Amino acid sequence: MSEAAPAPGPNQGQPIPRVDARAKVMGQARYAADVPVANVAYGYLVTSEIARGTITGMDTAAAEAVPGVRLVMTHRNRPKLTAPKPFAMGGTSLTASAPLAGPRISHHGQIVALVVADSFEAAREAAHRMTVRYRREEPSSTFGSPGTKTELTSVAAKRPDPKLGDIAKGFAAAAVTHEAEYATPTQHHNAIELHATTAVWNGDELTLYEPSQWLYGLKNGIAQQLGIEPDKVRVRNDFLGGAFGGKAAVGSRTALVALAARQLSRPVKLVLTRDQCFVEPGHRQETRHRISIGAAKDGRITAYKHDLDELTARDDTFVNTGVENAAAMYNFPAVASTARIVRADRHAPCFMRSPPEFPCMYALESAMDEMAGKLGMDPIEFRRVNDTKKNNVTGAPYSSRGLMECYDAGAAAFGWAKRNPEPGSMRRGEWLVGYGCATATYPTSTTSAVARVRYGQDGRAEVHIAAHDLGQGAYTAYTNICAEQLGIDPDNVTVRMGDSRLPPGPIMGGSVGTASGGSAIKLACDKIKARLAIDARASASQRRAAFGRAGAAVLEEQGDYVPEGAKTKTTEGAYKATPEFVGGTTGAKTMFAFGAEFVEVHVHARTREVRVPRITGAFAAGRIVNPRTARSQLMGGMIWGIGSALHEFTEIDKREARYVNDNLAEYLLAVNADIRDVDVIFVPEEDAEANPVGVKGIGELGNVGTAAAVANAVYHATGKRIRELPITVDKLIV
Ligand code: MOS
């Protein structure tokens, strides 16, 4: 055992190494754009230079004259497409507008042409030779820009705001109140694997090689746009090089690439450039939060109000909110929260790791720290006084909630007791030292999923599930689950994923992948064990006898998992890409995973440079299927959290509503030099109610709360409270 692969603790599986590790380090793992395709032509996008207006003229002659150019597709000659159905309307797409639908421009970077040529270089050259003329209109870029339009989310997206008790009475009863505004910026996923699509037609059947977090979503979504049967579309992607929510929705390019390939009777491959990855897929929208908390002298909160504004597109409604989850966090006796969307001339935002929790918990956990300070209480004790075992707003008890256990384990490991509560009181040479902590949380949800398991008398098992390994270790976690359920060596398990001809796994988002797909695998294994009349502890000779009795060399069973409490009692939604998420605050039980994160920051006394020498996270998330990959997931989350606290920020040119730092040189991410000690602690927890495998999901848990913990530590070091991310030197100097 090693630090990376701790010996399994209570309710943990085996820390087996990643089953795809060797293929990855040997360069044998094939990503979608790596799949060799014969006679392929290459696409290149031309994107809008303006954010709002109309195309008045296009000159494609110079582009068409470039040797090797086969097609310049614009709104004038694009073959027929049906407009996509966006997520907000129960569909799979990012936006409701078909690509190249007309001359109207609604955001900077909108696709205005697809150029296809014999080589990538020719396509690129031709794309740059195209002339597009626009009639520009003044765009609204972000909060505070003239021309934005604000709507109540409860009206625009029929999402009720959390309300509880008498808020006025709650504030009147408070001895101490705190009110402040917090803000988070636009962020982009920046997965290292660029977005890409290769379309290959074989008669009326389309194969797409595309990195997607949702094979069945892409399959159904593209079929709908092209007006063909979903079963005529096959999507392949054995591996993804990161996704983070950015590869969940069907983007605008895919249908165009499929149309071009059909028109040319030739496969077409399109790989976006890095700057195009800032505009074709979505982003994390900027948010503003006004938080008010009232508390009695003993620290008990009497009232909580959270008013959220989030930016969205002019015509597409993407709604994050998260105020409903924040309202469930503590024992609030009175709650009055609202959420609004603010429409601007920007591309539709989309999911980005911990979509609602990252901004909402940054705001709430910063406010909790400020309130603890006003009350003169230790921030952990303040949370303990307000801990709860139920969601007051819905009345639904938590299925399990290990928050304070996480605080206790984390505080002990971190050495929280050494903290002098006085801001600016701790110093190490030229560096001001600060300790901060915050709550991490993420809703535990599942969605319906189907898996097939084959088990043979040779002892080998195969799992078939159209799910995806985004880099998080899904191949490995499913191997763990299958091996455990059948009671066999993980080396004897092979997991096949990344092909929409396999049974529909879950969308690999919302941290539902291991729990949903794993539950389907468990159900299939249960059926196999029932047919063999064995349990997972059966010996080799018992298994041989069982196969003999069954009269079969191989048994195959399908597991159909539907979450308890789902409105649709079948797995139909998994096939049709209309998933129903059950969990979080929606069911009879409130289901969340929890953690407590502790950060030490060093702020240079003169330059105000901020360093994070160490971070400790303690997490209670039900069964930990594989402590090695789980540790890696949570570490990655916390590292991202540090990046989002200190570095990440997509700058907007407000005059033109366009991104300025749309490249990896200027969009700053945490790199090795920014990260030192990262400590992950698993707090044992069992949750038999969450789902059949008792897994709470950790894909997004780690990066929630980190930014608040850093901000709280920066305050402790300097006495300066930064309420707008990222915490850059300029904000600390003034
Ligand atoms: Mo995650 S943002 O649901 O991929």
PDB file of C-alpha atoms in Angstrom, residues 187-346:
ATOM      1  CA  GLN A 187     -14.905  30.107 -16.500  1.00  0.00           C
ATOM      2  CA  HIS A 188     -14.142  27.644 -19.266  1.00  0.00           C
ATOM      3  CA  HIS A 189     -13.616  23.897 -18.946  1.00  0.00           C
ATOM      4  CA  ASN A 190     -10.386  23.737 -20.921  1.00  0.00           C
ATOM      5  CA  ALA A 191     -10.198  19.959 -21.051  1.00  0.00           C
ATOM      6  CA  ILE A 192      -6.869  19.097 -22.614  1.00  0.00           C
ATOM      7  CA  GLU A 193      -8.599  17.006 -25.287  1.00  0.00           C
ATOM      8  CA  LEU A 194     -10.057  19.487 -27.754  1.00  0.00           C
ATOM      9  CA  HIS A 195     -13.644  19.136 -28.899  1.00  0.00           C
ATOM     10  CA  ALA A 196     -13.782  17.121 -32.105  1.00  0.00           C
ATOM     11  CA  THR A 197     -16.177  15.324 -34.428  1.00  0.00           C
ATOM     12  CA  THR A 198     -15.517  12.784 -37.152  1.00  0.00           C
ATOM     13  CA  ALA A 199     -18.579  11.785 -39.184  1.00  0.00           C
ATOM     14  CA  VAL A 200     -18.595   8.639 -41.309  1.00  0.00           C
ATOM     15  CA  TRP A 201     -21.631   7.572 -43.341  1.00  0.00           C
ATOM     16  CA  ASN A 202     -22.145   4.015 -44.449  1.00  0.00           C
ATOM     17  CA  GLY A 203     -25.301   4.106 -46.560  1.00  0.00           C
ATOM     18  CA  ASP A 204     -27.923   5.664 -44.309  1.00  0.00           C
ATOM     19  CA  GLU A 205     -25.982   4.858 -41.143  1.00  0.00           C
ATOM     20  CA  LEU A 206     -23.887   7.491 -39.429  1.00  0.00           C
ATOM     21  CA  THR A 207     -20.939   6.810 -37.137  1.00  0.00           C
ATOM     22  CA  LEU A 208     -19.673   9.706 -35.056  1.00  0.00           C
ATOM     23  CA  TYR A 209     -16.338   9.699 -33.290  1.00  0.00           C
ATOM     24  CA  GLU A 210     -16.748  12.440 -30.774  1.00  0.00           C
ATOM     25  CA  PRO A 211     -15.729  12.983 -27.159  1.00  0.00           C
ATOM     26  CA  SER A 212     -19.046  13.058 -25.354  1.00  0.00           C
ATOM     27  CA  GLN A 213     -20.130  12.483 -21.783  1.00  0.00           C
ATOM     28  CA  TRP A 214     -23.412  11.131 -23.030  1.00  0.00           C
ATOM     29  CA  LEU A 215     -23.388   8.695 -25.943  1.00  0.00           C
ATOM     30  CA  TYR A 216     -27.145   8.197 -25.959  1.00  0.00           C
ATOM     31  CA  GLY A 217     -27.700  11.939 -25.701  1.00  0.00           C
ATOM     32  CA  LEU A 218     -25.525  12.566 -28.749  1.00  0.00           C
ATOM     33  CA  LYS A 219     -27.067   9.667 -30.642  1.00  0.00           C
ATOM     34  CA  ASN A 220     -30.636  10.808 -30.020  1.00  0.00           C
ATOM     35  CA  GLY A 221     -29.876  14.504 -30.358  1.00  0.00           C
ATOM     36  CA  ILE A 222     -28.143  14.219 -33.724  1.00  0.00           C
ATOM     37  CA  ALA A 223     -30.793  11.847 -35.063  1.00  0.00           C
ATOM     38  CA  GLN A 224     -33.430  14.415 -34.144  1.00  0.00           C
ATOM     39  CA  GLN A 225     -31.551  17.243 -35.904  1.00  0.00           C
ATOM     40  CA  LEU A 226     -30.897  15.158 -39.026  1.00  0.00           C
ATOM     41  CA  GLY A 227     -34.401  13.687 -39.039  1.00  0.00           C
ATOM     42  CA  ILE A 228     -33.225  10.068 -38.997  1.00  0.00           C
ATOM     43  CA  GLU A 229     -33.896   7.127 -36.689  1.00  0.00           C
ATOM     44  CA  PRO A 230     -31.697   7.177 -33.551  1.00  0.00           C
ATOM     45  CA  ASP A 231     -30.631   3.599 -34.260  1.00  0.00           C
ATOM     46  CA  LYS A 232     -29.065   4.795 -37.511  1.00  0.00           C
ATOM     47  CA  VAL A 233     -26.545   6.763 -35.444  1.00  0.00           C
ATOM     48  CA  ARG A 234     -23.620   5.147 -33.694  1.00  0.00           C
ATOM     49  CA  VAL A 235     -21.355   7.154 -31.410  1.00  0.00           C
ATOM     50  CA  ARG A 236     -17.901   5.972 -30.397  1.00  0.00           C
ATOM     51  CA  ASN A 237     -15.381   7.247 -27.891  1.00  0.00           C
ATOM     52  CA  ASP A 238     -13.288   4.820 -25.886  1.00  0.00           C
ATOM     53  CA  PHE A 239     -11.550   7.528 -23.864  1.00  0.00           C
ATOM     54  CA  LEU A 240     -12.021  11.190 -23.141  1.00  0.00           C
ATOM     55  CA  GLY A 241      -9.259  13.598 -22.229  1.00  0.00           C
ATOM     56  CA  GLY A 242     -11.344  15.532 -19.730  1.00  0.00           C
ATOM     57  CA  ALA A 243     -14.837  16.907 -20.072  1.00  0.00           C
ATOM     58  CA  PHE A 244     -15.969  18.583 -16.811  1.00  0.00           C
ATOM     59  CA  GLY A 245     -19.493  19.098 -18.126  1.00  0.00           C
ATOM     60  CA  GLY A 246     -18.334  20.742 -21.348  1.00  0.00           C
ATOM     61  CA  LYS A 247     -18.888  17.578 -23.369  1.00  0.00           C
ATOM     62  CA  ALA A 248     -22.317  16.738 -21.969  1.00  0.00           C
ATOM     63  CA  ALA A 249     -24.564  18.714 -24.297  1.00  0.00           C
ATOM     64  CA  VAL A 250     -24.762  18.277 -28.055  1.00  0.00           C
ATOM     65  CA  GLY A 251     -22.899  21.215 -29.554  1.00  0.00           C
ATOM     66  CA  SER A 252     -23.654  23.096 -32.759  1.00  0.00           C
ATOM     67  CA  ARG A 253     -20.859  21.701 -34.907  1.00  0.00           C
ATOM     68  CA  THR A 254     -21.758  18.019 -34.918  1.00  0.00           C
ATOM     69  CA  ALA A 255     -24.787  18.166 -37.210  1.00  0.00           C
ATOM     70  CA  LEU A 256     -22.840  20.334 -39.679  1.00  0.00           C
ATOM     71  CA  VAL A 257     -19.991  17.830 -39.860  1.00  0.00           C
ATOM     72  CA  ALA A 258     -22.499  15.027 -40.464  1.00  0.00           C
ATOM     73  CA  LEU A 259     -24.197  17.054 -43.222  1.00  0.00           C
ATOM     74  CA  ALA A 260     -20.873  17.831 -44.888  1.00  0.00           C
ATOM     75  CA  ALA A 261     -19.826  14.175 -44.823  1.00  0.00           C
ATOM     76  CA  ARG A 262     -23.128  13.144 -46.372  1.00  0.00           C
ATOM     77  CA  GLN A 263     -22.914  15.802 -49.056  1.00  0.00           C
ATOM     78  CA  LEU A 264     -19.320  14.911 -49.975  1.00  0.00           C
ATOM     79  CA  SER A 265     -19.852  11.147 -49.636  1.00  0.00           C
ATOM     80  CA  ARG A 266     -16.680  11.187 -47.640  1.00  0.00           C
ATOM     81  CA  PRO A 267     -15.775  11.107 -43.926  1.00  0.00           C
ATOM     82  CA  VAL A 268     -15.162  14.545 -42.423  1.00  0.00           C
ATOM     83  CA  LYS A 269     -13.124  15.297 -39.333  1.00  0.00           C
ATOM     84  CA  LEU A 270     -13.307  18.567 -37.432  1.00  0.00           C
ATOM     85  CA  VAL A 271     -11.110  19.383 -34.463  1.00  0.00           C
ATOM     86  CA  LEU A 272     -11.787  22.745 -32.867  1.00  0.00           C
ATOM     87  CA  THR A 273      -8.925  25.056 -32.106  1.00  0.00           C
ATOM     88  CA  ARG A 274      -8.403  26.011 -28.483  1.00  0.00           C
ATOM     89  CA  ASP A 275      -9.968  29.452 -28.953  1.00  0.00           C
ATOM     90  CA  GLN A 276     -12.972  27.882 -30.676  1.00  0.00           C
ATOM     91  CA  CYS A 277     -13.346  25.677 -27.599  1.00  0.00           C
ATOM     92  CA  PHE A 278     -14.129  28.895 -25.713  1.00  0.00           C
ATOM     93  CA  VAL A 279     -17.130  29.663 -27.922  1.00  0.00           C
ATOM     94  CA  GLU A 280     -18.587  26.543 -29.523  1.00  0.00           C
ATOM     95  CA  PRO A 281     -19.250  24.538 -26.339  1.00  0.00           C
ATOM     96  CA  GLY A 282     -20.569  26.414 -23.312  1.00  0.00           C
ATOM     97  CA  HIS A 283     -18.954  27.857 -20.222  1.00  0.00           C
ATOM     98  CA  ARG A 284     -19.614  28.479 -16.537  1.00  0.00           C
ATOM     99  CA  GLN A 285     -21.673  31.633 -16.353  1.00  0.00           C
ATOM    100  CA  GLU A 286     -20.838  34.517 -14.053  1.00  0.00           C
ATOM    101  CA  THR A 287     -22.936  34.737 -10.889  1.00  0.00           C
ATOM    102  CA  ARG A 288     -23.777  37.331  -8.228  1.00  0.00           C
ATOM    103  CA  HIS A 289     -25.096  36.484  -4.779  1.00  0.00           C
ATOM    104  CA  ARG A 290     -26.556  38.723  -2.091  1.00  0.00           C
ATOM    105  CA  ILE A 291     -26.525  36.792   1.147  1.00  0.00           C
ATOM    106  CA  SER A 292     -28.099  37.836   4.432  1.00  0.00           C
ATOM    107  CA  ILE A 293     -27.784  35.817   7.616  1.00  0.00           C
ATOM    108  CA  GLY A 294     -29.155  36.576  11.057  1.00  0.00           C
ATOM    109  CA  ALA A 295     -28.108  34.700  14.200  1.00  0.00           C
ATOM    110  CA  ALA A 296     -28.725  34.709  17.920  1.00  0.00           C
ATOM    111  CA  LYS A 297     -25.820  35.402  20.309  1.00  0.00           C
ATOM    112  CA  ASP A 298     -25.241  31.687  20.816  1.00  0.00           C
ATOM    113  CA  GLY A 299     -24.637  31.349  17.067  1.00  0.00           C
ATOM    114  CA  ARG A 300     -27.925  29.767  16.115  1.00  0.00           C
ATOM    115  CA  ILE A 301     -29.021  31.092  12.740  1.00  0.00           C
ATOM    116  CA  THR A 302     -32.471  32.717  12.771  1.00  0.00           C
ATOM    117  CA  ALA A 303     -32.857  33.660   9.098  1.00  0.00           C
ATOM    118  CA  TYR A 304     -31.157  33.039   5.744  1.00  0.00           C
ATOM    119  CA  LYS A 305     -31.682  34.872   2.495  1.00  0.00           C
ATOM    120  CA  HIS A 306     -29.817  34.148  -0.719  1.00  0.00           C
ATOM    121  CA  ASP A 307     -30.564  36.155  -3.841  1.00  0.00           C
ATOM    122  CA  LEU A 308     -28.808  34.829  -6.915  1.00  0.00           C
ATOM    123  CA  ASP A 309     -28.336  36.351 -10.349  1.00  0.00           C
ATOM    124  CA  GLU A 310     -26.792  34.252 -13.072  1.00  0.00           C
ATOM    125  CA  LEU A 311     -25.969  35.250 -16.602  1.00  0.00           C
ATOM    126  CA  THR A 312     -27.482  33.423 -19.535  1.00  0.00           C
ATOM    127  CA  ALA A 313     -27.977  33.813 -23.278  1.00  0.00           C
ATOM    128  CA  ARG A 314     -30.475  36.150 -24.917  1.00  0.00           C
ATOM    129  CA  ASP A 315     -32.609  33.379 -26.397  1.00  0.00           C
ATOM    130  CA  ASP A 316     -31.460  30.194 -24.689  1.00  0.00           C
ATOM    131  CA  THR A 317     -32.445  29.533 -21.115  1.00  0.00           C
ATOM    132  CA  PHE A 318     -29.787  27.720 -19.165  1.00  0.00           C
ATOM    133  CA  VAL A 319     -30.495  27.743 -15.473  1.00  0.00           C
ATOM    134  CA  ASN A 320     -28.140  26.671 -12.725  1.00  0.00           C
ATOM    135  CA  THR A 321     -29.507  28.195  -9.528  1.00  0.00           C
ATOM    136  CA  GLY A 322     -28.351  26.163  -6.491  1.00  0.00           C
ATOM    137  CA  VAL A 323     -30.139  28.323  -3.926  1.00  0.00           C
ATOM    138  CA  GLU A 324     -32.356  25.301  -3.193  1.00  0.00           C
ATOM    139  CA  ASN A 325     -29.299  23.246  -2.279  1.00  0.00           C
ATOM    140  CA  ALA A 326     -27.735  26.044  -0.228  1.00  0.00           C
ATOM    141  CA  ALA A 327     -30.990  26.353   1.729  1.00  0.00           C
ATOM    142  CA  ALA A 328     -30.670  22.696   2.755  1.00  0.00           C
ATOM    143  CA  MET A 329     -27.143  23.058   4.146  1.00  0.00           C
ATOM    144  CA  TYR A 330     -27.812  24.185   7.709  1.00  0.00           C
ATOM    145  CA  ASN A 331     -30.596  24.309  10.261  1.00  0.00           C
ATOM    146  CA  PHE A 332     -32.168  27.467   8.856  1.00  0.00           C
ATOM    147  CA  PRO A 333     -35.529  28.157  10.558  1.00  0.00           C
ATOM    148  CA  ALA A 334     -36.486  30.821   8.023  1.00  0.00           C
ATOM    149  CA  VAL A 335     -35.440  31.005   4.378  1.00  0.00           C
ATOM    150  CA  ALA A 336     -36.273  33.435   1.599  1.00  0.00           C
ATOM    151  CA  SER A 337     -34.204  32.947  -1.538  1.00  0.00           C
ATOM    152  CA  THR A 338     -34.671  34.039  -5.094  1.00  0.00           C
ATOM    153  CA  ALA A 339     -32.930  33.214  -8.321  1.00  0.00           C
ATOM    154  CA  ARG A 340     -32.911  35.314 -11.464  1.00  0.00           C
ATOM    155  CA  ILE A 341     -31.428  34.918 -14.888  1.00  0.00           C
ATOM    156  CA  VAL A 342     -29.875  37.880 -16.621  1.00  0.00           C
ATOM    157  CA  ARG A 343     -29.951  37.676 -20.405  1.00  0.00           C
ATOM    158  CA  ALA A 344     -27.087  39.089 -22.445  1.00  0.00           C
ATOM    159  CA  ASP A 345     -25.713  38.629 -25.976  1.00  0.00           C
ATOM    160  CA  ARG A 346     -23.622  35.657 -25.040  1.00  0.00           C
TER     161      ARG A 346
END
